[in-house]
Amino acid sequence: MKIALLGYGKMGQVIERIATERGHKIVLKKDEFNTYDGLSTADVAIDFSVPSAAVENISSCFHANVPVISGTTGWLEHYDEMLTLCKEKNGGFISSSNFSLGVNLFFELNEYLAKMMSKFENYSVDMEEIHHTQKLDAPSGTAISLAKGVIENSNYTNWTMETPESNQIHIEAKRIGTVPGTHTVTYNSPIDSIEIIHTAHNREGFALGAVIAAEWIVGKHGVFTMRDVLNSK
């Protein structure tokens, strides 16, 4: 399989190594200093760039008839535009806040727990996420996905980083050292607390999940999720 890497930072380099180990060939390493030359020869593209570059990267893939896996966060105000373009061009698209297998299992656990806890009004929920100091967006896309998972399965209606109202989930975002990513969901009551935590030890899980998603989407048309890739439901 021929892969175009859109974004060649630390994540892009880990993806390159894992993809190569799995027998794939990298035909483009796109960063701010080069062009999309080689994109049209790719079987699939993997975008781990920056929020300001994501929309151009993704749309370039659709115009080149190349399915794209996007792990970039912080650009989702343009998500509906990209869905429309994907459909217009009959493209293939997976955008996820986190491609880690463990995190996607954590998403499932979070939704299941939210359904259980929705029956107990004496518990309130809040979230904390910790990432390395180079992460540009806050809160993380993973934290937002976790909040949405709770909202869809409870009486909460929104999330906030400020002082929450009764129908809001508070998210605290911390940027510390080189932490790959830690996410905690806590249910508090006057008598006890319940927590679920996912801790990433390195970038390997994110990169492997993205490569597996890339392998899966080749030859497919439409908008998919990691749930489709993992067939967890």
Coordinates of C-alpha atoms in Angstrom, one line a residue:
M1 CA 0.0 0.0 0.0
K2 CA 1.3 3.5 -0.9
I3 CA 0.7 6.1 1.8
A4 CA 0.9 9.9 1.8
L5 CA 1.8 11.4 5.1
L6 CA 0.3 14.8 5.6
G7 CA 2.2 16.2 8.5
Y8 CA 5.7 14.9 9.3
G9 CA 6.2 15.8 12.9
K10 CA 6.7 13.3 15.7
M11 CA 3.5 11.4 15.0
G12 CA 4.1 11.3 11.3
Q13 CA 7.5 9.8 11.9
V14 CA 6.1 7.1 14.2
I15 CA 3.4 6.4 11.6
E16 CA 6.1 6.1 8.9
R17 CA 8.1 3.5 11.0
I18 CA 5.0 1.4 11.8
A19 CA 3.7 1.6 8.2
T20 CA 7.1 0.6 6.8
E21 CA 7.3 -2.3 9.3
R22 CA 3.9 -3.5 8.0
G23 CA 5.2 -3.5 4.4
H24 CA 3.8 -0.2 3.2
K25 CA 5.6 2.5 1.2
I26 CA 5.6 6.2 2.0
V27 CA 5.2 8.2 -1.3
L28 CA 4.8 11.7 0.3
K29 CA 6.0 13.3 3.5
K30 CA 4.1 16.6 3.4
D31 CA 5.1 19.4 5.8
E32 CA 5.0 23.2 5.6
F33 CA 8.1 23.3 3.3
N34 CA 7.0 21.1 0.4
T35 CA 4.0 20.5 -2.0
Y36 CA 1.4 17.7 -2.6
D37 CA 3.6 16.2 -5.3
G38 CA 3.1 12.5 -5.1
L39 CA -0.3 12.6 -3.5
S40 CA -2.2 11.3 -6.6
T41 CA 0.0 8.2 -6.6
A42 CA -1.1 7.2 -3.0
D43 CA -3.6 4.6 -2.1
V44 CA -4.5 6.4 1.1
A45 CA -3.4 9.5 3.0
I46 CA -2.9 9.9 6.7
D47 CA -3.2 13.4 8.1
F48 CA -1.5 14.2 11.4
S49 CA -0.8 17.9 10.8
V50 CA -1.9 21.1 12.6
P51 CA -5.3 22.6 12.8
S52 CA -4.5 25.4 10.3
A53 CA -3.4 22.8 7.6
A54 CA -6.0 20.1 8.1
V55 CA -8.8 21.4 5.9
E56 CA -6.4 22.0 2.9
N57 CA -4.9 18.6 3.4
I58 CA -8.2 16.8 3.6
S59 CA -9.8 18.6 0.6
S60 CA -6.6 18.0 -1.5
C61 CA -7.1 14.3 -0.9
F62 CA -10.7 14.3 -2.0
H63 CA -9.8 16.3 -5.1
A64 CA -7.0 13.7 -5.9
N65 CA -9.4 10.8 -5.3
V66 CA -7.3 9.6 -2.3
P67 CA -9.1 8.3 0.8
V68 CA -7.9 10.1 3.9
I69 CA -7.5 9.2 7.6
S70 CA -7.4 12.4 9.7
G71 CA -6.2 12.4 13.3
T72 CA -5.7 16.2 13.5
T73 CA -8.0 18.0 15.9
G74 CA -8.9 21.6 16.4
W75 CA -10.4 22.2 13.0
L76 CA -13.9 20.7 13.5
E77 CA -15.8 24.0 12.7
H78 CA -15.1 22.9 9.1
Y79 CA -16.1 19.3 9.5
D80 CA -19.5 19.6 7.8
E81 CA -17.8 21.2 4.8
M82 CA -15.4 18.3 4.5
L83 CA -18.3 15.8 4.8
T84 CA -20.0 17.6 1.9
L85 CA -16.9 17.6 -0.2
C86 CA -16.3 13.9 0.5
K87 CA -19.8 13.0 -0.7
E88 CA -19.4 15.3 -3.8
K89 CA -16.1 13.6 -4.8
N90 CA -17.3 10.1 -3.7
G91 CA -14.3 9.9 -1.4
G92 CA -13.4 7.9 1.7
F93 CA -12.9 9.6 5.0
I94 CA -12.3 8.8 8.7
S95 CA -11.7 11.6 11.1
S96 CA -11.1 10.6 14.8
S97 CA -10.0 12.5 17.8
N98 CA -8.0 9.4 18.7
F99 CA -7.1 6.3 16.7
S100 CA -5.7 4.3 19.7
L101 CA -7.4 0.9 20.2
G102 CA -7.4 1.5 23.9
V103 CA -8.9 4.9 23.7
N104 CA -11.7 3.6 21.4
L105 CA -12.5 0.9 24.0
F106 CA -12.4 3.7 26.6
F107 CA -15.0 5.6 24.5
E108 CA -17.3 2.6 24.6
L109 CA -16.8 2.2 28.4
N110 CA -17.4 5.9 28.9
E111 CA -20.8 5.7 27.1
Y112 CA -21.8 2.6 29.0
L113 CA -20.9 4.2 32.3
A114 CA -22.8 7.4 31.4
K115 CA -26.0 5.4 30.7
M116 CA -25.6 3.7 34.1
M117 CA -24.9 7.0 36.0
S118 CA -27.8 8.9 34.3
K119 CA -30.2 7.2 36.8
F120 CA -28.4 8.7 39.8
E121 CA -28.8 12.4 40.1
N122 CA -26.6 12.8 43.2
Y123 CA -23.5 12.2 41.0
S124 CA -22.0 15.0 38.9
V125 CA -19.4 14.4 36.2
D126 CA -16.3 16.2 35.3
M127 CA -13.2 15.5 33.1
E128 CA -9.5 16.1 33.1
E129 CA -7.1 15.8 30.2
I130 CA -3.3 16.1 30.4
H131 CA -1.1 16.4 27.3
H132 CA 2.4 17.5 26.4
T133 CA 3.2 21.3 26.1
Q134 CA 3.4 21.2 22.3
K135 CA -0.3 20.3 21.9
L136 CA -2.0 23.3 20.2
D137 CA -5.7 22.7 21.0
A138 CA -7.4 22.6 24.4
P139 CA -9.4 20.7 25.4
S140 CA -8.2 17.8 23.4
G141 CA -10.3 16.3 20.8
T142 CA -10.4 13.1 22.8
A143 CA -11.8 15.0 25.8
I144 CA -14.5 16.5 23.6
S145 CA -15.4 13.1 22.2
L146 CA -15.7 11.8 25.8
A147 CA -17.9 14.7 26.7
K148 CA -20.1 14.1 23.7
G149 CA -20.4 10.4 24.7
V150 CA -21.7 11.5 28.1
I151 CA -24.1 14.1 26.6
E152 CA -25.6 11.6 24.2
N153 CA -26.3 9.2 27.1
S154 CA -27.4 11.6 29.9
N155 CA -29.2 14.8 30.8
Y156 CA -26.1 16.9 30.2
T157 CA -26.3 19.3 27.2
N158 CA -22.9 20.8 26.8
W159 CA -19.3 21.0 28.1
T160 CA -17.3 24.0 29.3
M161 CA -13.8 24.9 30.5
E162 CA -15.3 27.6 32.7
T163 CA -17.4 27.2 35.9
P164 CA -20.1 24.8 34.8
E165 CA -23.8 25.2 35.0
S166 CA -26.0 22.3 36.2
N167 CA -26.3 20.9 32.7
Q168 CA -22.7 21.3 31.7
I169 CA -19.7 19.0 32.0
H170 CA -16.5 20.7 33.2
I171 CA -13.3 19.9 31.3
E172 CA -9.9 20.8 32.8
A173 CA -7.1 20.8 30.3
K174 CA -3.5 20.6 31.5
R175 CA -0.3 20.8 29.5
I176 CA 2.7 19.2 31.2
G177 CA 6.1 18.1 29.9
T178 CA 6.0 15.3 27.3
V179 CA 2.8 13.5 28.5
P180 CA 1.4 11.6 25.5
G181 CA -2.2 11.8 26.8
T182 CA -4.1 11.0 30.0
H183 CA -7.9 11.3 30.2
T184 CA -10.0 11.0 33.4
V185 CA -13.8 10.9 33.7
T186 CA -15.0 11.3 37.3
Y187 CA -18.4 11.0 38.8
N188 CA -18.6 12.7 42.2
S189 CA -21.2 12.5 44.9
P190 CA -21.2 13.7 48.6
I191 CA -20.2 10.2 49.7
D192 CA -17.9 8.8 47.0
S193 CA -16.3 9.1 43.6
I194 CA -16.1 6.8 40.5
E195 CA -13.3 7.3 38.0
I196 CA -12.3 5.8 34.7
I197 CA -8.9 6.7 33.4
H198 CA -7.0 6.1 30.1
T199 CA -3.2 6.7 30.2
A200 CA -1.2 6.6 27.0
H201 CA 2.4 5.5 27.6
N202 CA 3.7 6.6 24.1
R203 CA 2.6 7.5 20.6
E204 CA 2.6 3.9 19.3
G205 CA -1.0 3.2 19.9
F206 CA -2.2 6.3 18.1
A207 CA 0.1 5.6 15.1
L208 CA -0.8 1.9 14.8
G209 CA -4.5 2.6 15.0
A210 CA -4.2 5.2 12.2
V211 CA -2.3 2.7 10.0
I212 CA -4.9 0.0 10.6
A213 CA -7.6 2.5 9.7
A214 CA -5.7 3.3 6.5
E215 CA -5.5 -0.3 5.6
W216 CA -9.2 -0.8 6.2
I217 CA -10.5 2.2 4.1
V218 CA -8.6 1.5 0.9
G219 CA -11.3 0.8 -1.8
K220 CA -14.2 2.1 0.3
H221 CA -16.3 5.2 -0.3
G222 CA -18.1 7.1 2.4
V223 CA -17.6 8.6 5.8
F224 CA -16.7 6.1 8.5
T225 CA -15.6 6.0 12.1
M226 CA -13.1 3.9 14.2
R227 CA -16.2 1.9 15.4
D228 CA -16.6 0.7 11.8
V229 CA -12.9 -0.2 11.6
L230 CA -12.9 -2.1 14.9
N231 CA -16.4 -3.5 14.4
S232 CA -17.0 -3.0 18.1
K233 CA -20.7 -2.8 17.7

